[in-house]
Coordinates of C-alpha atoms and ligand atoms in Angstrom, one line a residue:
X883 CA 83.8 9.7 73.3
X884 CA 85.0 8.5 76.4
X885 CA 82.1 7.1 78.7
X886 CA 83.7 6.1 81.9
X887 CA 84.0 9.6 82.4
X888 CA 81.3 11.0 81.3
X889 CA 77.4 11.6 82.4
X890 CA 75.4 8.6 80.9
X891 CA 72.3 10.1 78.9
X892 CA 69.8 8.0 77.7
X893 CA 66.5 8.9 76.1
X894 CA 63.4 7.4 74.4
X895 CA 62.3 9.1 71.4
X896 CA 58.7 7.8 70.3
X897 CA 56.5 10.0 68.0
X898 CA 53.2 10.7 68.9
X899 CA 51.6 8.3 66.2
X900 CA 49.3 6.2 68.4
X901 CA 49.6 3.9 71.8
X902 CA 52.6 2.6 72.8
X903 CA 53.2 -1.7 72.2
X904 CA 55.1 -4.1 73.7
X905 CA 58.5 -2.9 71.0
X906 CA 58.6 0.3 72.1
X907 CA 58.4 0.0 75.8
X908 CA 60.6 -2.5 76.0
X909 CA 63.3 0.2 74.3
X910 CA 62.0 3.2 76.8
X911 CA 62.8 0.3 79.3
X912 CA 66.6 -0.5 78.4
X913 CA 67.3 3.2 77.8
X914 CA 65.8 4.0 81.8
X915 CA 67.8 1.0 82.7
X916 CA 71.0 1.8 81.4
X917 CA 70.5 5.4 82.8
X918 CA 69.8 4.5 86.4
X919 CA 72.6 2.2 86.8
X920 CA 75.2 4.8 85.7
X921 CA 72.9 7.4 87.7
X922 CA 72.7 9.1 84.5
X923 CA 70.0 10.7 82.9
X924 CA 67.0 9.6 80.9
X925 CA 65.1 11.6 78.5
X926 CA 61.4 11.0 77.3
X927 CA 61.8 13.3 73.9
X928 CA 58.4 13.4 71.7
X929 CA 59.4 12.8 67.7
X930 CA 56.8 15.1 66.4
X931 CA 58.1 16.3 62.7
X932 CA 55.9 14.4 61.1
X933 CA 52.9 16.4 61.6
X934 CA 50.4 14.2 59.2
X935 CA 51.0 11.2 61.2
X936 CA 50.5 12.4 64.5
X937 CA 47.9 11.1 66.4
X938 CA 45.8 13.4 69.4
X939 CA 46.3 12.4 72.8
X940 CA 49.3 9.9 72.0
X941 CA 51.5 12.3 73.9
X942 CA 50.0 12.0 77.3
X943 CA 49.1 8.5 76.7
X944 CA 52.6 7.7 75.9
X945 CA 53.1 9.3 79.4
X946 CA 50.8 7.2 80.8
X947 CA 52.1 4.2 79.7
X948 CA 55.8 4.6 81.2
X949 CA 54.1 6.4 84.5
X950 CA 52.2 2.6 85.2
X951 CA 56.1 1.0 84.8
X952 CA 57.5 3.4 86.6
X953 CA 59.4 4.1 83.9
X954 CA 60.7 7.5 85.2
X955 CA 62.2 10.8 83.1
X956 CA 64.4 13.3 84.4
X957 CA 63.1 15.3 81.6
X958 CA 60.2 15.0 79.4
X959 CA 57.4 17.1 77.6
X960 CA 56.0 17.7 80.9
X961 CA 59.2 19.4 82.1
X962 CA 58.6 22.9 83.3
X963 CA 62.6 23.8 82.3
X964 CA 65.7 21.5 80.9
X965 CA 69.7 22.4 80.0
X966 CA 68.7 22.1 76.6
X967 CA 65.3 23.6 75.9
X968 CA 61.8 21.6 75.0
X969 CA 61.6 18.0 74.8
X970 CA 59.0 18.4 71.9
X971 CA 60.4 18.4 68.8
X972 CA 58.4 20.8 67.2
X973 CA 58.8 23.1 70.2
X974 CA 62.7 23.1 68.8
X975 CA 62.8 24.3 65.3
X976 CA 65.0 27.4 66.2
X977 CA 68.0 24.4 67.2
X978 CA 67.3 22.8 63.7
X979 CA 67.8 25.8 62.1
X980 CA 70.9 27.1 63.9
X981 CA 72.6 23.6 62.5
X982 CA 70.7 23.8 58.8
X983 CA 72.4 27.1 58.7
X984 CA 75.7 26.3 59.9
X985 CA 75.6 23.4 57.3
X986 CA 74.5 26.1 54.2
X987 CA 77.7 28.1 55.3
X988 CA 79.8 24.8 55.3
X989 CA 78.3 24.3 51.7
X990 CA 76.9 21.1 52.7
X991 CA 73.3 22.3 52.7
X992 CA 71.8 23.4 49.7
X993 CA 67.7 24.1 48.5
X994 CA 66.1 21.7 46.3
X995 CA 65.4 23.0 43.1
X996 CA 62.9 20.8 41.8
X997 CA 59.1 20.3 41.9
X998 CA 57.6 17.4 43.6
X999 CA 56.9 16.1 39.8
X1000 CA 60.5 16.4 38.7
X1001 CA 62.1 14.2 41.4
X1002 CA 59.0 12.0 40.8
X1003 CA 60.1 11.5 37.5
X1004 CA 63.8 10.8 38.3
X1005 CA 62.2 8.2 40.5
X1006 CA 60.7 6.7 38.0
X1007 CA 63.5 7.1 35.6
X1008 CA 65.6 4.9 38.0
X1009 CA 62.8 2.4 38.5
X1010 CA 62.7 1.8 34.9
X1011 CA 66.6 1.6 34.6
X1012 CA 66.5 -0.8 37.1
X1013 CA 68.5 1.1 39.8
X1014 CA 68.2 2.5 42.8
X1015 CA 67.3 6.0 43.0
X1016 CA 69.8 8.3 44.5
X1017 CA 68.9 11.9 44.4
X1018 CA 72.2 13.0 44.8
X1019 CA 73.1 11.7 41.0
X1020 CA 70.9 14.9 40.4
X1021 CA 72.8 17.1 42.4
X1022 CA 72.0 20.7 41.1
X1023 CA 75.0 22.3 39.8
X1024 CA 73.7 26.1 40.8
X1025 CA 71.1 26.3 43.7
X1026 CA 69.2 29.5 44.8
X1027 CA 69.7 30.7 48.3
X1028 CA 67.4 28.5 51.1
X1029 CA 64.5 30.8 51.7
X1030 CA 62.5 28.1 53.4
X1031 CA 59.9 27.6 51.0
X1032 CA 61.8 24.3 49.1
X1033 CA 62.9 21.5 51.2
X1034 CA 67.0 21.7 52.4
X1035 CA 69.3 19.0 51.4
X1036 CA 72.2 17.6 52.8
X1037 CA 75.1 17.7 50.5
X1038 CA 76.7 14.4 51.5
X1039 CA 80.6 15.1 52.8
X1040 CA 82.2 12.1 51.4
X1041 CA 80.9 9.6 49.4
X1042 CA 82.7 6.9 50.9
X1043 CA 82.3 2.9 52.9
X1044 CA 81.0 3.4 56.5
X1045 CA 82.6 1.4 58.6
X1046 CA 80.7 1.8 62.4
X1047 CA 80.5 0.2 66.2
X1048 CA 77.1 -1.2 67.2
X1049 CA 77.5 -1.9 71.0
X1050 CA 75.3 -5.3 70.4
X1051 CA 76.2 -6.1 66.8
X1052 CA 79.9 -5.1 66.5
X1053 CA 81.5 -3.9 63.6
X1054 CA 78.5 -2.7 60.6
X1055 CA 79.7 -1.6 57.5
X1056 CA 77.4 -0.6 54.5
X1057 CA 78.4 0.5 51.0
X1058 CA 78.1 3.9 49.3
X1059 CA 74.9 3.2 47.5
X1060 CA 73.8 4.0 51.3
X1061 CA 74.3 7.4 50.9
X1062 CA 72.3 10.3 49.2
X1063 CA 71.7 13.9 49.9
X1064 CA 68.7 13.7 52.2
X1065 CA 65.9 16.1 53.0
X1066 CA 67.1 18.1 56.1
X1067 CA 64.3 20.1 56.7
X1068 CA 61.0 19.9 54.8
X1069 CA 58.9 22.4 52.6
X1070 CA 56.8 22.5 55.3
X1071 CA 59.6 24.1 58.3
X1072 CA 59.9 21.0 59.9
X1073 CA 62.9 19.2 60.1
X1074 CA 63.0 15.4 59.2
X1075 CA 63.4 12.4 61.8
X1076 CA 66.9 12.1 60.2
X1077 CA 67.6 15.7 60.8
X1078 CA 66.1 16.4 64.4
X1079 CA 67.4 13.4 66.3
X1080 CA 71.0 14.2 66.1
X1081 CA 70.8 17.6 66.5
X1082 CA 68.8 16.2 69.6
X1083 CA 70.9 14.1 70.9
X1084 CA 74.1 16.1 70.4
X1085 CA 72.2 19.1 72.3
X1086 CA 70.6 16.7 75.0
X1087 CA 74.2 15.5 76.2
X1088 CA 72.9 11.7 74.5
X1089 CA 75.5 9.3 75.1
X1090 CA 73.9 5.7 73.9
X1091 CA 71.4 5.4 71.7
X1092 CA 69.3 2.7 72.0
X1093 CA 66.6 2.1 69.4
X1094 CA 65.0 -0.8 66.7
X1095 CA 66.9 -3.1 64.5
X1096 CA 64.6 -0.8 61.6
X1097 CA 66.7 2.2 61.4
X1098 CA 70.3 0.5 61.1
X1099 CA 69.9 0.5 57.3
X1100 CA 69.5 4.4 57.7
X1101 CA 72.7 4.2 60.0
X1102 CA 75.4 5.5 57.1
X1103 CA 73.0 8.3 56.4
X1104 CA 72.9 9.7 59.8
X1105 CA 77.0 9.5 60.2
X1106 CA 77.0 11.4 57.1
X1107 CA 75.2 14.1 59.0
X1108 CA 77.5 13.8 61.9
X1109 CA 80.3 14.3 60.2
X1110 CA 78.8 17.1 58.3
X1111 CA 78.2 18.8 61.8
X1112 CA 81.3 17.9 63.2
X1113 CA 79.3 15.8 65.7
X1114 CA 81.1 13.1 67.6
X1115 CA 79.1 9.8 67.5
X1116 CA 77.2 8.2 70.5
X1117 CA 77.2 4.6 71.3
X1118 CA 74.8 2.7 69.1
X1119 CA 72.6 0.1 70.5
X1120 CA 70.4 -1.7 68.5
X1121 CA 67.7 -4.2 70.2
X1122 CA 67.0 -7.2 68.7
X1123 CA 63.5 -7.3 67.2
X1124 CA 60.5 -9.1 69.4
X1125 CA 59.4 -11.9 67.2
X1126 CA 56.1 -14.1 67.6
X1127 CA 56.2 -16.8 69.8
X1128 CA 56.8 -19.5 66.6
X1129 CA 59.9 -17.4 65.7
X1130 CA 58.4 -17.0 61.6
X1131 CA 58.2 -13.4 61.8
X1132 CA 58.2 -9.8 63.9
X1133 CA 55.4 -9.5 66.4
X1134 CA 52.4 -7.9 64.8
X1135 CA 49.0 -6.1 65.9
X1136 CA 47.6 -9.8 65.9
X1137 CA 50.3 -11.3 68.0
X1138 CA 49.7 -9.0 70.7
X1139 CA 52.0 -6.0 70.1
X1140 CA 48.7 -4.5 71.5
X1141 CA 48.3 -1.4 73.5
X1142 CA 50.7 -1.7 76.8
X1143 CA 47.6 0.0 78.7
X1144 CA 45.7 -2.8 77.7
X1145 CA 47.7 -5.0 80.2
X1146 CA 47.3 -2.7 82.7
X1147 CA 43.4 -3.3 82.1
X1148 CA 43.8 -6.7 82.3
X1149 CA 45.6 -7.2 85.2
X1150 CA 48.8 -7.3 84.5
X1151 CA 51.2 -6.0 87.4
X1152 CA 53.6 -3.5 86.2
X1153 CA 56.3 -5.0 88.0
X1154 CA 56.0 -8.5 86.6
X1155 CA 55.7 -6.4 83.2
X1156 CA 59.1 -4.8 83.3
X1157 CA 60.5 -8.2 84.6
X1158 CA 58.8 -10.0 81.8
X1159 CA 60.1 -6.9 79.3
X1160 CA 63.8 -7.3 80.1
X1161 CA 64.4 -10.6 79.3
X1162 CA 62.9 -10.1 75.6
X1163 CA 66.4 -9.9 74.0
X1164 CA 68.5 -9.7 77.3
X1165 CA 69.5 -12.3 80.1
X1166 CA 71.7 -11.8 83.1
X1167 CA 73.6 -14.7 82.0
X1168 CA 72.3 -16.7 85.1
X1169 CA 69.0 -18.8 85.9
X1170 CA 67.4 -15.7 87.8
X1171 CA 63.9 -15.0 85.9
X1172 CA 62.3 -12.9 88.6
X1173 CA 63.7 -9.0 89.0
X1174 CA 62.3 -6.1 90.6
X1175 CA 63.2 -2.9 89.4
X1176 CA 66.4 -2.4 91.4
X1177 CA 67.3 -6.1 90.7
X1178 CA 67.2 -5.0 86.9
X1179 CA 69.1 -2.0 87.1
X1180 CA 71.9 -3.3 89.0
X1181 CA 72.3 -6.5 86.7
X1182 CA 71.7 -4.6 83.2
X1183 CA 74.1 -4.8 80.5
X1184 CA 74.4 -3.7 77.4
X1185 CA 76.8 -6.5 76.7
X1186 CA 74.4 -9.1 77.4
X1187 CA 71.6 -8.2 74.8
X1188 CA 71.1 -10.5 72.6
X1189 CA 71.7 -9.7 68.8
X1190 CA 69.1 -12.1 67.3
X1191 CA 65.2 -11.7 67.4
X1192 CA 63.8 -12.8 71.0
X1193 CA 60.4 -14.4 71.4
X1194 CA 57.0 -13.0 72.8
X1195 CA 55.8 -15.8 75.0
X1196 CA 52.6 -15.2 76.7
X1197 CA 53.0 -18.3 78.9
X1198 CA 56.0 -16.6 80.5
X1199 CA 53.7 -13.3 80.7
X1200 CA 51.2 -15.3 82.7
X1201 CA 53.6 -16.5 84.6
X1202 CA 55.6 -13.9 85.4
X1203 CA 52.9 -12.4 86.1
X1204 CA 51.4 -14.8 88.7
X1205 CA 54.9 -15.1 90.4
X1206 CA 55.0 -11.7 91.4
X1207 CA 51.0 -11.4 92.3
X1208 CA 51.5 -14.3 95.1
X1209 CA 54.0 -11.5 96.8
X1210 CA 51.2 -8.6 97.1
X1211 CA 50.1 -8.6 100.6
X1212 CA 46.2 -9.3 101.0
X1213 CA 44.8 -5.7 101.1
X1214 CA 46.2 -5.5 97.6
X1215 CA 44.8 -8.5 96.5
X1216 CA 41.7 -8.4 98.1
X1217 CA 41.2 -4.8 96.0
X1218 CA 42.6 -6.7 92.9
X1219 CA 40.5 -10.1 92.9
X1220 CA 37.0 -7.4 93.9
X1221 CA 37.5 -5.0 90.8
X1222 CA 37.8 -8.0 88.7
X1223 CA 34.9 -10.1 90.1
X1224 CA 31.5 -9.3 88.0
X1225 CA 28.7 -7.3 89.3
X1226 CA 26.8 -10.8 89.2
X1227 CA 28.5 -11.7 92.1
X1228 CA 29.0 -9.0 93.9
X1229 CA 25.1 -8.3 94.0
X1230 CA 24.5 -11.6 94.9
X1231 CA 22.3 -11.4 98.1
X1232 CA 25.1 -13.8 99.9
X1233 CA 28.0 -11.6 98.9
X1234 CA 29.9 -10.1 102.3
X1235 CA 33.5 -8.9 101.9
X1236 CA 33.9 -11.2 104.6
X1237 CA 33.8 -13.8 102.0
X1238 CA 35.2 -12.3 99.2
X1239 CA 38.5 -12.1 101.6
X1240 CA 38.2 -15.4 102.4
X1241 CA 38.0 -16.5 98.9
X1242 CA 40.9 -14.7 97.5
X1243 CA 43.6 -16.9 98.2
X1244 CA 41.8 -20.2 96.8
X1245 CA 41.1 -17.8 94.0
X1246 CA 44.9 -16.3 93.2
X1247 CA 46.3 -20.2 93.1
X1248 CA 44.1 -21.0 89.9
X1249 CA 44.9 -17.6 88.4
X1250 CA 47.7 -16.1 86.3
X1251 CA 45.8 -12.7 86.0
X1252 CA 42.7 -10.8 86.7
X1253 CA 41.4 -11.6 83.5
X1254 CA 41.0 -14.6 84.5
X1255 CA 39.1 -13.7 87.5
X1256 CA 36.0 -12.5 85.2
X1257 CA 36.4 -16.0 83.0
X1258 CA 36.8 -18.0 85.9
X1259 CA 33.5 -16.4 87.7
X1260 CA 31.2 -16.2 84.5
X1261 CA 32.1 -20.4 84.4
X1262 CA 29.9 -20.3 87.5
X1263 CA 33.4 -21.4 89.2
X1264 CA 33.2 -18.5 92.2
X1265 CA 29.1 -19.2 92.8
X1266 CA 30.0 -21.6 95.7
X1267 CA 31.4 -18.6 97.8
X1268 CA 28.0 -16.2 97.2
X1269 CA 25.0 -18.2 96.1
X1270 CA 24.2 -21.3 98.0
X1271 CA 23.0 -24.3 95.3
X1272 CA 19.5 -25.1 94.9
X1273 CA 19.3 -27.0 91.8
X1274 CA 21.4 -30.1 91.3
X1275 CA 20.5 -33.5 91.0
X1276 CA 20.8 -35.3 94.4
X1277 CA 21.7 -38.1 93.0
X1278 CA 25.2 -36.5 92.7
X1279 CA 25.8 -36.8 96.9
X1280 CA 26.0 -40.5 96.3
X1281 CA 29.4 -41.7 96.8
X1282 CA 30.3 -44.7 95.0
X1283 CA 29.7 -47.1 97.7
X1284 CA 26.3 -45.6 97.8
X1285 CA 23.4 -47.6 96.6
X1286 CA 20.8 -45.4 97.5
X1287 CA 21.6 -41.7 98.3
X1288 CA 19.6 -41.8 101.4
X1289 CA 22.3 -43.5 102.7
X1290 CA 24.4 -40.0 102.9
X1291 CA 21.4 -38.6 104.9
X1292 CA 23.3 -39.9 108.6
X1293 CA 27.1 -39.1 107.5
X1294 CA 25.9 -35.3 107.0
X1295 CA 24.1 -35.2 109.9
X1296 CA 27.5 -36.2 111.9
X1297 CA 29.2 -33.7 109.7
X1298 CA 26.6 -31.4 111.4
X1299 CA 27.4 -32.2 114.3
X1300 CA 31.2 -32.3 114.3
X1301 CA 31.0 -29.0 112.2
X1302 CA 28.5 -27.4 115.2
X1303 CA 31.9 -27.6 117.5
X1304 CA 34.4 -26.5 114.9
X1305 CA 36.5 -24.0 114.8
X1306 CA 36.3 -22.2 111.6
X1307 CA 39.7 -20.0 111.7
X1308 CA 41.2 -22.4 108.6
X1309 CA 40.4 -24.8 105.7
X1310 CA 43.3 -27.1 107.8
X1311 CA 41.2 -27.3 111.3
X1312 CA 38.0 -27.7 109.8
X1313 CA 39.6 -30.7 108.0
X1314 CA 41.3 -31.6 111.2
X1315 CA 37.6 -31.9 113.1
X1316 CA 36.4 -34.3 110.2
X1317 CA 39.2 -36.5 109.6
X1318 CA 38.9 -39.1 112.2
X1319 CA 35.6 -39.7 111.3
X1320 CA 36.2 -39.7 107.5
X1321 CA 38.9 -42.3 108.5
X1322 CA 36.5 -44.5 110.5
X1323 CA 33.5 -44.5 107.8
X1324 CA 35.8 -43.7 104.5
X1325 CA 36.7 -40.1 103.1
X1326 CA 35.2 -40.6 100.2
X1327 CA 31.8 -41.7 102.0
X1328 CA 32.0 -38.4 104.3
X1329 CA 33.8 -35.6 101.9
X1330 CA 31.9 -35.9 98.2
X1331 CA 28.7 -35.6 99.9
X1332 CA 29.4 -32.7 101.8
X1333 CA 32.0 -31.0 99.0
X1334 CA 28.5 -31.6 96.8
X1335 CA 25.9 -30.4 99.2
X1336 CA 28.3 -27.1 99.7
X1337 CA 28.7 -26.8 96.0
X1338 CA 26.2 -28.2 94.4
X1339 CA 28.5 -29.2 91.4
X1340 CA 30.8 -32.2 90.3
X1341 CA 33.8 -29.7 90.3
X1342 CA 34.7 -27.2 92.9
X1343 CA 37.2 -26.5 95.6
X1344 CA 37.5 -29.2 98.9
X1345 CA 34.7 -29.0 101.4
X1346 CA 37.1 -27.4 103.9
X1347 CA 37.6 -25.0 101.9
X1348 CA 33.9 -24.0 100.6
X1349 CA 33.6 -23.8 104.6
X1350 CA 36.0 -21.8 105.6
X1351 CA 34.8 -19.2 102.8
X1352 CA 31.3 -19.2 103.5
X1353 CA 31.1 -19.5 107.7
X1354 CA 29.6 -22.1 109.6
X1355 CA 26.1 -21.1 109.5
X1356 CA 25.3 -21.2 105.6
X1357 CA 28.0 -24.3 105.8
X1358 CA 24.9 -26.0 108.1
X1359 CA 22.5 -24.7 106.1
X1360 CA 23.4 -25.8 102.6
X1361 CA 23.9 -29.5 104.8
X1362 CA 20.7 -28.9 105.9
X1363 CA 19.1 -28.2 102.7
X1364 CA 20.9 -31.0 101.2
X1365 CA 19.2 -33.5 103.5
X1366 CA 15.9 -32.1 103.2
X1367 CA 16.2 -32.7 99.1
X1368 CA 17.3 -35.9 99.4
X1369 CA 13.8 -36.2 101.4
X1370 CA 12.8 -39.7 103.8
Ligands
LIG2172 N1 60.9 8.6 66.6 C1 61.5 7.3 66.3 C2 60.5 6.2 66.5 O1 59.4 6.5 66.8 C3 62.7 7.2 67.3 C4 63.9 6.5 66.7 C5 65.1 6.7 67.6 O2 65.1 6.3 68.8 O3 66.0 7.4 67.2 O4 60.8 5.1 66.4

């Protein structure tokens, strides 16, 4: 096939069996890629054969899932009309029957004769023989006419060495022994995965396949279909698997190859996803890590993905993720850091927007993601900007210097006054109407008591900022109240 001339057509093919994780996005990813660079075509196509594993509401949820990327189809299940009929697989059994027909006039289709029972049994012959079963060593010699009610079977073409291109793992071969006369279309009327995709993808224009490292053992199988059809191949392109982050084995449920929604819930930006996404098994073969989406399609290759597994690292999640939050603008922000903050807070009787704006900055530089919002705030960590500290020990205001903690009582009470005549527009100019003071009587001596009275904990943010955030009135008020516990 030549592709330089032709349309590229991608597509991703999940079936409906449950939410979508990390693996499988990450392939509906490349294949979108691949297509927009080559302003081709990408296909969302729903794998749903396999009627006992299907899952309700996986469909729209896969849909879900690529619309939060942006992952975008030209056509999908949701498609009103396409060249090539439904993108629902069970919507297309006429096309799967056209080609099982065509195949039972090319006498390479024929109805299996046996019960369930019977090819149990040869199963278990093999098993016991110590070989591998092959159904085709039971080829019937006479077979009835296909009258749908018995599964239809390939009748391998050649039992030969196949000998195949993978774009990313170069020249596959696999033996004979890979071959057998598989079910084309079950008892049942619908066709098997094996079946369905290639008529598919020959009828949907497909020209590179992308998919998981798990079905390139099936590979010799599915050329012995295409040549049965007369079907040209497509480019393969098998992704490397996503291993956990210690390498020892394939992500799993437990390593987070959890629900892809569930990083939307947590705060995750979908742009810092896809970034994050693409270089799991590809680089650009540069030091770039950060890509937006038109950054990835331009510098995509399929020569560039990697063959061997690539590590899940949830560091580089975090961060990713926190590189690209520090470019939202502030109304974005301020809507991100509020939907995240507890209702503890934000029914605190000194809660104003006014502050929660103010705080978002402070608050993005200590966070990778949102979820982190809600840990950071339950750890009391955010209480300094809403609810003004009535309960420490003033024995805390004491600077080291400080015999007594009376002694802090006059160095606040300047702060009052310097603060009184401050402008409050930064963190920076506050600090700027303190500092020659703090210079002439120590910082130390001037800031811990006032970062403590504003606080009211060992730990917080600088005074300047705990100012800024909370205004110059309940700034001289929590002084005030600071001095009045210290009492004398
Ligand atoms: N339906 C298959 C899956 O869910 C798709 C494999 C392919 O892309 O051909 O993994």
């Amino acid at each position: 096939m030549d592709h330089n001339t032709q349309k590229v057509v991608t597509r991703f093919a999940p079936s409906p069996t449950g939410f979508m994780h990390i693996g499988g996005v990450r392939t509906a990813l490349y294949a979108y890629l691949w297509a927009r660079k080559h302003n081709g075509t990408f296909i969302l196509r729903i794998e749903d054969t396999d009627k006992e594993r299907e899952v309700a509401g996986s469909i729209e949820h896969i849909q879900e899932s690529l619309r939060w990327l942006g992952i975008t189809w030209d056509y999908g299940p949701d498609s009103e009309s396409t060249p090539f009929g439904s993108c629902i697989q069970s919507e297309r059994l006429p096309s799967y029957l056209k080609y099982a027909q065509v195949l039972i006039e090319k006498g390479l289709a024929y109805a299996d004769p046996y019960t369930e029972e019977e090819v149990a049994a040869f199963r278990a012959k093999a098993t016991e023989e110590k070989r591998p079963f092959l159904y085709r060593e039971h080829r019937p010699t006479k077979t009835e006419a296909w009258d749908g009610t018995k599964p239809l079977r390939l009748k391998v073409p050649e039992i030969k060495r196949y000998t195949w291109n993978d774009a990313v793992r170069g020249e596959l071969s696999a033996g004979e022994e890979m071959l057998d006369d598989v079910v084309l279309i079950k008892s049942d009327g619908y066709p098997t995965y094996n079946f369905a995709h290639i008529i598919d993808d020959h009828e949907m224009g497909v020209t590179h396949i992308m998919r998981a490292d798990e079905f390139i053992s099936s590979q010799p199988k599915f050329l012995s279909i295409y040549d049965a059809l007369g079907f040209e191949y497509p480019t393969f392109v098998t992704l490397p698997p996503i291993l956990r982050d210690d390498r020892t084995k394939k992500l799993g449920k437990r390593d987070g190859a959890k629900d892809i929604l569930e990083y939307r819930n947590e705060g995750y930006l979908p742009e810092a996803m896809i970034n994050f996404l693409a270089l799991i098994g590809w680089n650009p073969g540069t030091d770039q890590e950060l890509f937006n989406e038109e950054e990835l399609i331009n510098t995509f290759e399929i020569s560039r993905i990697q063959r061997a597994g690539a590590a899940f690292n949830e560091e580089k999640l975090l961060w990713t993720n926190k590189q690209h939050l520090v470019k939202k603008d502030p109304a974005f922000l301020f809507e991100y850091v509020e939907k995240a903050l507890p209702q503890s807070l934000k029914g605190a009787s000194g809660f104003t927007e006014e502050k929660l704006r103010r705080l978002v900055p402070t608050l993005i530089e200590r966070i990778h993601v949102a979820a982190e919002i809600s840990a950071t705030a339950e750890a009391g960590e955010c209480d300094f900007a809403f609810i003004a500290p009535t309960s420490y020990d003033v024995e805390m205001l004491k600077w080291k210097t400080d015999t007594d903690v009376k002694a802090v009582v006059p160095r606040l009470q300047k702060v009052v006054s310097l603060l009184s005549e401050a402008d409050f527009s930064s963190p920076d100019i506050i600090k700027a109407a303190l500092m020659p003071y703090a210079e002439e009587v120590g910082k130390g001596e001037v800031f811990s008591p006032l970062r403590i009275s504003l606080s009211g904990k060992s730990q917080s943010p600088d005074p300047f900022t705990i100012a800024y955030i909370i205004g110059l009135e309940e700034t001289l008020s929590r002084i005030s109240f600071a001095c009045d516990k210290i009492g004398g």
